[in-house]
Amino acid sequence: MSEGQTIVESADNSSGAVKVDVDRVLADINDNIYSGFVEHMGRCVYGGIIDYEDSNGLTNDRGHRTDVAEALKKMKMPVVRYPGGNFCAQYHWLDGVGPKENRPRRVELAWLNEESNQFGTDEFMEWCEEMGYEPYLCLNMGTGTLDEALAWLEYCNSDGNTYYANLRRKNGREKPYNVKYWGLGNEIWGPWQVEQDTAEHYAKKAYQWAKALKLLDSSIQLVACGCTGFDKWDIEVSQKLIGMVDMYSIHLYTSNTDYYKNVTGPAAAERGIQIVSKLLDLAKITENKPNASVKVCFDEWNVWDPAKAPGQHGAEQIYDLTDALAVASWLNVFIRQARDVSMANIAQAVNVISPILTSKTGIVLQTTYYPFVLFSEHMRGKSLNLHVTSPLYKGPTEGFEGELHWAQGVESQIALLDVSAAVNDKTLTVAVVNRSLENDIAAKFAFDGSFKSDVKIWTLYDDDVSKKNTFDSPNAVVPKESSSSFAQISSSGYTFQKHSFTMLQFTLENK
Ligand code: AHR
Ligand code: AHR
């Protein structure tokens, strides 16, 4: 965490300190860091956001699950990415428009499924409009062609008198949808892709596609397909696509069965953002595009253990408190790195590695739902550059396949007290994950700024870090609200329980 805040090691394992100066603004927080992702995978679409066979009164007249919609609305996601993910590498959008009875059922090779195409572009747009989401479409750069991509852009965005714009009208939609965000493929580097490719070949193709797409609609924002931010792919692709794209996408999933490896995994994501931002700076210099504007789009992130929740079986991971702490740490990363991140999309919206699980008769809000909702509700505005004193984690780091082992060496300062802060108008909110499994940490607070007396507090905690919310016990882990006073916290500090997530909210006095 070399950028975003300064950290020094505490003298012992149970004390720390946080210095907050409301004038030390790092950057504006882009609201789009709270975005989401809907893929035709498992039960995300069918049985997740919609249910066309509902017989339990849980859908509206369009087949949208209303209980899911209500839970999603609290997550306040500005943008939703669609239709994949791996799925988009073989998706032909024309299969999913027009009269539903004529839509072909297709073999689907990303998740070895069958796709009915009963939910397609117009249904997605309708759902987005109902939910207040801005759509973000990912193009098929696997089996798809540039012609097909241009046709999709025309269908969505053109108000001209041309074939695909008229096809949209024929399908019942007069006005263009004006889709702003378009992804140039997904994880093309992955061996699991229908058409895996080299960085060099991908960059060449994406350059041509970008040029053509912007000729058709110069108002769109294009997202390059990067890797993790710390992969050789990113060196090549950032160089070749600088100036052609508006955002550079990276993906990472963290998880481990070991508590500490699980909760410290997001340190690798933080380094990934920092590294790829510098690669983009380097590309601006070496390719002579100093004014190119390009930010990081972390359009898939989450805690995911594919051994517990395999992709081919719908990836329905049941999350525990440890996972919720990891998700809170992920969100702290996006706040601290607000300068460089312009969008982040939690993967995925419903059922598939999601904070929300459905059954035919109801939903469960998983442990990971709560930190997301608290962040999305309160951590907006401006990110602050804090100074944190904390015990450091000195053990090994690792992702689910051992791939993040470098994080301890490269990151070097993994604080157990993982903190970020946001000032939004008159509120200051401080988000704190105490990642210590063993110790409560008593933290002193020093403030620069004057505050009103009342302090609101939300805490997510249980004695048992493996506690989960399930259909039988849906409220096992939920945040508790309490309050304190500014005088109390500024004089005595605040003790963060071991393995807990806490949000403290202060109100600024009028200056
Ligand atoms: O979100 C699940 C999958 O993870 C996505 O389809 C893919 O892009 C990534 O590998
Ligand atoms: O992290 C990559 C994901 O892991 C792939 O999308 C999926 O196929 C695998 O399970």
XYZ file of C-alpha atoms and ligand atoms in Angstrom:
531
model
C 0.000 0.000 0.000
C 2.783 2.344 -0.870
C 0.329 4.729 -2.506
C -2.996 5.700 -1.043
C -1.738 5.923 2.538
C 1.347 5.721 4.704
C 1.784 2.836 7.112
C 4.105 2.276 10.047
C 4.293 -0.844 12.148
C 2.772 -0.796 15.640
C 4.917 -1.479 18.684
C 2.737 -4.494 19.548
C -0.015 -6.679 18.108
C -2.931 -5.034 19.803
C -2.443 -1.328 19.262
C -2.642 1.011 16.312
C -3.452 4.548 15.254
C -5.222 6.357 12.450
C -4.488 9.975 11.512
C -7.253 11.634 9.560
C -6.822 15.008 7.912
C -9.923 15.935 5.920
C -7.863 18.218 3.686
C -5.545 15.439 2.562
C -7.701 14.451 -0.395
C -6.258 11.749 -2.623
C -8.864 11.755 -5.379
C -12.544 11.753 -6.209
C -14.093 8.339 -5.754
C -15.810 7.311 -8.974
C -19.287 6.032 -8.078
C -18.779 3.375 -10.760
C -16.512 1.394 -8.419
C -19.774 -0.021 -7.033
C -20.807 -1.511 -10.378
C -21.995 -5.026 -11.060
C -21.889 -7.834 -13.576
C -24.518 -10.163 -15.025
C -23.346 -13.162 -17.043
C -25.272 -15.943 -18.733
C -23.702 -18.364 -16.311
C -25.281 -20.737 -13.801
C -28.342 -19.104 -12.236
C -27.308 -15.460 -12.593
C -29.816 -14.603 -15.345
C -32.360 -17.445 -15.358
C -33.433 -18.089 -11.778
C -31.477 -15.038 -10.602
C -32.476 -11.628 -11.921
C -35.426 -13.164 -13.807
C -37.664 -16.170 -13.547
C -39.931 -16.798 -16.506
C -41.489 -19.825 -14.790
C -42.319 -18.146 -11.518
C -45.289 -19.581 -9.727
C -44.577 -18.107 -6.309
C -45.573 -14.510 -6.966
C -41.975 -13.295 -6.827
C -41.776 -11.731 -10.297
C -43.291 -8.680 -11.949
C -45.112 -8.770 -15.293
C -41.781 -8.801 -17.141
C -40.495 -11.815 -15.251
C -38.036 -9.816 -13.120
C -37.543 -11.178 -9.595
C -38.791 -8.396 -7.353
C -37.099 -9.680 -4.179
C -33.769 -9.786 -6.014
C -34.393 -6.290 -7.402
C -35.054 -4.962 -3.915
C -31.813 -6.454 -2.560
C -29.833 -5.235 -5.578
C -31.202 -1.707 -5.247
C -29.579 -1.388 -1.826
C -26.230 -2.185 -3.462
C -26.642 0.993 -5.580
C -24.726 -0.304 -8.584
C -24.412 2.424 -11.236
C -23.284 0.224 -14.152
C -23.883 -3.447 -14.976
C -21.622 -5.407 -17.316
C -23.238 -8.046 -19.578
C -23.480 -10.764 -21.085
C -20.128 -12.176 -19.848
C -17.465 -13.039 -18.884
C -16.356 -16.157 -20.643
C -19.864 -16.487 -22.104
C -19.427 -13.553 -24.484
C -16.618 -15.301 -26.442
C -19.217 -17.374 -28.281
C -22.318 -15.189 -27.960
C -24.130 -14.026 -31.069
C -26.349 -11.183 -29.969
C -28.745 -11.635 -32.904
C -29.788 -14.974 -31.356
C -31.240 -13.030 -28.439
C -33.435 -10.419 -30.161
C -36.812 -10.562 -31.901
C -39.787 -12.845 -31.257
C -38.889 -15.193 -28.431
C -40.361 -18.264 -30.132
C -37.917 -17.830 -33.030
C -34.791 -17.552 -30.914
C -32.427 -20.498 -31.294
C -31.302 -22.654 -28.375
C -27.539 -22.881 -28.596
C -24.744 -25.012 -27.249
C -22.700 -22.834 -24.922
C -19.018 -23.672 -24.624
C -17.810 -21.417 -21.799
C -19.793 -23.254 -19.124
C -20.842 -26.277 -21.222
C -24.461 -25.356 -21.058
C -27.430 -24.711 -23.289
C -28.511 -21.118 -23.860
C -32.201 -20.556 -24.549
C -31.725 -16.918 -25.620
C -35.023 -16.015 -23.987
C -33.207 -13.161 -22.255
C -31.231 -11.014 -24.695
C -30.296 -7.422 -25.486
C -33.765 -5.843 -25.260
C -34.629 -7.751 -22.092
C -31.330 -6.700 -20.510
C -31.894 -3.057 -21.451
C -35.426 -3.182 -20.099
C -34.154 -4.618 -16.821
C -31.409 -1.942 -16.638
C -33.960 0.820 -17.195
C -36.200 -0.579 -14.501
C -33.256 -0.857 -12.082
C -31.655 2.481 -13.012
C -28.457 0.831 -14.295
C -26.206 2.035 -17.064
C -25.448 -0.959 -19.329
C -21.917 -2.039 -20.225
C -21.750 -4.602 -23.050
C -18.829 -6.908 -23.636
C -18.174 -7.821 -27.273
C -17.562 -11.299 -28.637
C -13.923 -11.249 -29.738
C -13.791 -15.047 -29.749
C -16.055 -16.462 -32.437
C -17.616 -13.065 -33.233
C -16.723 -10.731 -36.081
C -16.180 -6.986 -36.251
C -19.251 -6.742 -38.512
C -21.326 -8.365 -35.821
C -19.945 -6.000 -33.176
C -20.677 -2.964 -35.355
C -24.196 -4.274 -35.961
C -24.766 -4.578 -32.184
C -23.531 -1.023 -31.614
C -25.833 0.205 -34.401
C -28.763 -1.750 -32.949
C -28.205 -0.216 -29.513
C -27.115 3.318 -30.275
C -28.109 4.471 -33.754
C -31.070 6.725 -34.498
C -30.420 6.521 -38.258
C -32.531 4.875 -40.938
C -30.323 1.795 -41.289
C -30.892 -1.918 -41.047
C -29.990 -2.690 -37.427
C -31.426 0.554 -36.037
C -34.645 -0.369 -37.850
C -34.457 -3.917 -36.542
C -34.471 -2.464 -33.026
C -37.552 -0.409 -33.907
C -39.200 -3.495 -35.386
C -38.495 -5.280 -32.101
C -40.431 -2.616 -30.267
C -37.877 -0.047 -29.227
C -37.958 3.305 -31.018
C -35.319 5.288 -29.098
C -31.677 4.181 -29.105
C -30.398 2.755 -25.821
C -27.216 4.857 -25.963
C -24.971 2.231 -24.415
C -21.871 4.097 -23.316
C -19.500 1.337 -22.206
C -18.252 -1.413 -24.564
C -15.688 -4.072 -23.703
C -13.204 -5.287 -26.304
C -13.413 -8.948 -25.327
C -12.970 -10.794 -22.061
C -9.937 -12.646 -20.619
C -8.675 -13.451 -24.123
C -5.454 -14.625 -22.409
C -7.207 -17.416 -20.478
C -6.707 -21.060 -21.470
C -10.427 -21.512 -20.698
C -11.389 -19.149 -23.532
C -13.131 -20.496 -26.612
C -10.565 -18.529 -28.629
C -7.554 -17.889 -26.437
C -5.091 -15.550 -28.108
C -1.668 -13.958 -27.709
C -1.296 -10.404 -26.390
C 0.264 -9.314 -29.648
C -2.508 -10.661 -31.849
C -5.251 -9.476 -29.516
C -3.833 -5.940 -29.391
C -3.661 -5.737 -33.177
C -7.244 -6.918 -33.555
C -8.572 -4.722 -30.735
C -6.883 -1.688 -32.319
C -8.820 -2.265 -35.560
C -12.073 -2.925 -33.749
C -11.648 0.214 -31.620
C -11.097 2.359 -34.679
C -14.183 1.031 -36.452
C -16.446 1.165 -33.385
C -15.509 4.779 -32.698
C -16.145 5.684 -36.343
C -19.677 4.419 -35.898
C -20.182 6.109 -32.529
C -17.502 8.419 -31.190
C -19.369 8.957 -27.919
C -18.786 5.434 -26.589
C -16.139 4.457 -24.053
C -14.084 1.412 -24.946
C -12.533 -0.963 -22.445
C -9.399 -2.935 -23.376
C -9.066 -6.533 -22.217
C -6.162 -6.526 -19.802
C -5.127 -9.391 -17.527
C -4.477 -8.945 -13.788
C -2.437 -5.763 -14.002
C 0.682 -7.742 -13.027
C 0.975 -9.998 -16.072
C 3.251 -9.779 -19.109
C 0.043 -9.475 -21.173
C -0.464 -6.052 -19.603
C 2.944 -4.801 -20.719
C 2.176 -5.526 -24.377
C -1.504 -4.594 -24.471
C -1.138 -1.303 -22.574
C 1.534 -0.207 -25.057
C -0.462 -1.139 -28.143
C -3.878 0.181 -27.116
C -2.909 3.455 -25.466
C -4.896 6.260 -27.073
C -7.422 3.819 -28.555
C -9.354 2.953 -25.380
C -10.858 4.873 -22.473
C -10.431 2.192 -19.842
C -8.133 -0.743 -19.270
C -9.762 -3.785 -17.695
C -8.141 -6.090 -15.156
C -9.589 -9.084 -13.281
C -8.678 -10.897 -10.100
C -10.376 -13.350 -7.785
C -8.840 -13.974 -4.374
C -9.535 -16.709 -1.834
C -7.863 -19.334 0.250
C -8.969 -21.866 2.838
C -6.388 -20.332 5.205
C -7.866 -17.341 7.072
C -4.886 -14.997 6.660
C -4.329 -15.836 3.006
C -7.996 -15.190 2.347
C -8.199 -11.790 4.044
C -4.845 -10.512 2.714
C -5.453 -11.551 -0.912
C -6.717 -8.080 -1.921
C -3.153 -6.756 -1.348
C -2.325 -8.341 -4.706
C -5.190 -6.492 -6.369
C -3.929 -3.229 -4.907
C -0.478 -3.837 -6.363
C -2.080 -4.837 -9.687
C -3.832 -1.461 -9.913
C -0.641 0.415 -9.073
C 1.470 -1.563 -11.534
C -0.914 -1.302 -14.464
C -1.437 2.426 -13.847
C 2.300 2.871 -14.186
C 2.333 0.695 -17.306
C -0.314 2.986 -18.791
C 1.822 6.010 -17.841
C 4.784 4.354 -19.510
C 2.729 3.702 -22.639
C 1.708 7.353 -22.767
C 5.385 8.306 -22.707
C 6.828 5.723 -25.094
C 3.929 5.918 -27.574
C 3.906 9.708 -27.414
C 0.334 9.965 -26.158
C 0.907 12.058 -23.014
C -2.675 13.303 -22.974
C -4.364 9.950 -23.448
C -6.958 9.506 -20.765
C -7.213 5.920 -19.595
C -8.125 4.508 -16.205
C -8.340 1.088 -14.673
C -11.625 -0.779 -14.969
C -11.561 -3.662 -12.456
C -14.515 -5.275 -14.171
C -14.360 -8.613 -12.368
C -13.343 -8.914 -8.747
C -14.443 -10.915 -5.758
C -13.576 -13.696 -3.378
C -13.937 -16.959 -5.320
C -12.691 -20.416 -4.521
C -13.417 -22.520 -7.653
C -12.759 -25.694 -5.643
C -15.732 -24.870 -3.394
C -17.838 -23.395 -6.187
C -16.800 -24.685 -9.633
C -17.704 -22.512 -12.614
C -19.162 -25.463 -14.532
C -21.606 -25.983 -11.662
C -22.787 -22.415 -11.431
C -20.171 -21.154 -8.929
C -22.628 -20.777 -6.051
C -20.169 -20.057 -3.279
C -21.518 -19.843 0.244
C -19.602 -17.036 1.919
C -18.557 -16.854 5.569
C -17.414 -13.992 7.792
C -13.797 -14.391 6.616
C -14.956 -13.837 3.041
C -16.907 -10.742 4.099
C -13.732 -9.325 5.681
C -11.881 -10.029 2.424
C -14.607 -8.230 0.441
C -14.355 -5.234 2.805
C -10.582 -5.222 2.219
C -11.192 -5.333 -1.553
C -13.408 -2.268 -1.246
C -10.783 -0.499 0.874
C -8.394 -1.072 -2.034
C -10.725 0.702 -4.470
C -11.092 3.670 -2.102
C -7.332 3.986 -1.515
C -6.618 3.612 -5.235
C -9.472 5.928 -6.257
C -7.124 8.051 -8.334
C -6.548 5.245 -10.813
C -9.751 3.190 -10.740
C -12.695 4.485 -12.719
C -14.914 1.404 -12.498
C -15.071 -1.878 -10.611
C -17.651 -4.635 -11.060
C -18.283 -7.211 -8.411
C -18.674 -10.618 -10.051
C -21.494 -11.408 -10.119
C -24.905 -9.898 -9.335
C -26.933 -12.955 -8.286
C -26.209 -16.607 -7.402
C -22.879 -16.867 -9.266
C -20.185 -16.008 -6.664
C -22.680 -13.431 -5.512
C -23.702 -11.651 -2.309
C -27.297 -12.668 -3.145
C -28.552 -16.258 -3.393
C -32.003 -17.222 -4.601
C -34.295 -20.180 -4.175
C -37.675 -20.590 -5.855
C -39.262 -19.024 -2.799
C -36.863 -16.401 -1.520
C -33.354 -15.013 -1.182
C -30.455 -15.021 1.239
C -28.206 -12.025 1.715
C -24.762 -13.504 2.188
C -22.127 -12.179 4.600
C -20.423 -10.382 1.688
C -23.588 -8.416 0.906
C -23.214 -6.236 3.994
C -19.772 -4.672 3.495
C -20.710 -3.954 -0.128
C -23.932 -2.189 0.863
C -22.227 -0.203 3.633
C -19.461 0.939 1.289
C -21.808 1.760 -1.562
C -24.052 3.726 0.776
C -21.367 5.639 2.647
C -17.965 5.550 0.941
C -18.506 8.073 -1.831
C -17.129 11.536 -2.491
C -13.412 11.977 -1.925
C -10.825 9.483 -0.775
C -8.451 10.597 1.982
C -4.757 9.903 2.344
C -4.503 8.455 5.852
C -1.557 7.700 8.060
C -2.020 4.335 9.740
C -0.082 2.617 12.510
C -0.851 -1.091 12.545
C 0.567 -4.507 13.286
C 1.754 -5.994 9.998
C 0.951 -9.404 8.569
C 4.250 -11.208 7.996
C 3.015 -14.631 6.904
C 2.679 -16.063 3.421
C 0.121 -14.854 0.883
C -1.526 -17.045 -1.725
C -4.522 -17.143 -4.044
C -6.594 -20.258 -4.582
C -3.965 -21.771 -6.846
C -0.927 -20.399 -5.033
C -0.546 -17.621 -7.553
C -0.425 -14.629 -5.215
C 2.560 -15.820 -3.170
C 4.542 -12.758 -4.349
C 2.254 -10.270 -2.590
C 4.043 -10.426 0.773
C 7.435 -9.649 -0.794
C 6.325 -7.075 -3.328
C 3.684 -5.358 -1.231
C 5.844 -5.583 1.934
C 3.475 -3.716 4.264
C 0.266 -5.672 4.688
C -1.461 -3.927 7.577
C -3.707 -5.967 9.841
C -5.689 -2.803 10.445
C -6.878 -2.245 6.899
C -8.312 1.264 6.619
C -9.748 3.710 4.113
C -11.708 6.940 4.505
C -14.085 9.043 2.432
C -15.380 12.563 2.830
C -18.721 13.211 1.217
C -20.061 16.688 1.737
C -20.463 16.873 5.534
C -19.712 13.279 6.431
C -16.431 11.550 7.058
C -16.639 7.760 6.962
C -13.759 5.536 8.032
C -13.853 1.856 7.011
C -11.719 -0.488 9.087
C -11.112 -4.209 8.754
C -9.268 -5.651 11.726
C -7.731 -8.649 9.951
C -6.056 -9.998 13.069
C -7.533 -13.386 13.924
C -6.157 -13.254 17.458
C -6.200 -9.680 18.731
C -8.538 -6.791 19.267
C -6.671 -3.677 18.183
C -6.996 -0.500 20.263
C -6.473 2.359 17.829
C -5.859 5.976 18.731
C -7.434 8.536 16.437
C -5.986 11.933 15.565
C -8.182 14.289 13.546
C -7.554 17.408 11.557
C -10.970 18.980 11.136
C -13.843 19.789 13.499
C -16.689 17.393 14.038
C -20.095 17.234 15.627
C -20.535 15.077 18.663
C -22.483 12.099 17.275
C -20.627 9.202 15.682
C -22.492 6.365 13.966
C -20.961 2.920 14.011
C -21.687 -0.254 12.058
C -19.912 -3.494 12.993
C -19.862 -6.864 11.246
C -18.583 -9.454 13.691
C -19.087 -12.954 15.013
C -16.967 -15.057 17.371
C -16.872 -17.689 14.650
C -15.184 -16.578 11.414
C -16.735 -19.492 9.545
C -20.289 -18.304 10.282
C -22.484 -18.032 7.165
C -25.955 -16.797 6.283
C -28.063 -19.628 4.903
C -31.723 -20.221 4.034
C -32.112 -21.850 7.466
C -30.272 -19.103 9.294
C -30.423 -15.997 7.063
C -29.404 -13.435 9.691
C -26.481 -15.196 11.349
C -24.030 -12.445 10.317
C -25.511 -8.972 9.933
C -24.106 -5.558 10.825
C -24.951 -4.093 14.218
C -25.495 -0.375 14.591
C -24.304 1.590 17.585
C -23.077 5.077 18.372
C -20.348 6.936 20.179
C -19.178 10.508 20.508
C -16.417 12.428 18.821
C -15.013 13.400 22.227
C -14.842 9.758 23.269
C -13.103 8.554 20.086
C -10.682 11.456 19.843
C -9.631 11.101 23.475
C -9.698 7.323 24.008
C -9.601 5.938 20.485
C -11.605 2.934 19.350
C -11.008 -0.759 19.899
C -11.607 -2.813 16.776
C -12.617 -6.359 17.599
C -10.479 -9.124 16.144
C -11.677 -10.344 12.704
C -14.284 -7.629 12.351
C -15.352 -4.963 9.908
C -16.283 -1.551 11.309
C -17.477 1.669 9.779
C -17.295 4.893 11.804
C -19.191 7.909 10.533
C -18.489 11.456 11.704
C -20.241 14.693 10.765
C -18.151 17.730 9.955
C -18.949 21.033 11.618
C -19.704 23.846 9.233
C -16.499 25.677 8.574
O -17.174 -14.447 -13.203
C -16.934 -15.751 -13.603
C -15.914 -15.888 -14.704
O -14.656 -15.582 -14.223
C -16.087 -15.006 -15.901
O -16.928 -15.541 -16.853
C -14.708 -14.937 -16.461
O -14.477 -13.751 -17.168
C -13.810 -15.144 -15.267
O -12.853 -16.083 -15.507
O -10.088 -17.680 -12.692
C -10.500 -18.253 -13.869
C -11.745 -19.042 -13.776
O -11.511 -20.274 -13.136
C -12.327 -19.386 -15.094
O -13.227 -18.441 -15.568
C -13.038 -20.644 -14.834
O -13.202 -21.416 -15.987
C -12.164 -21.315 -13.824
O -12.931 -22.101 -12.968
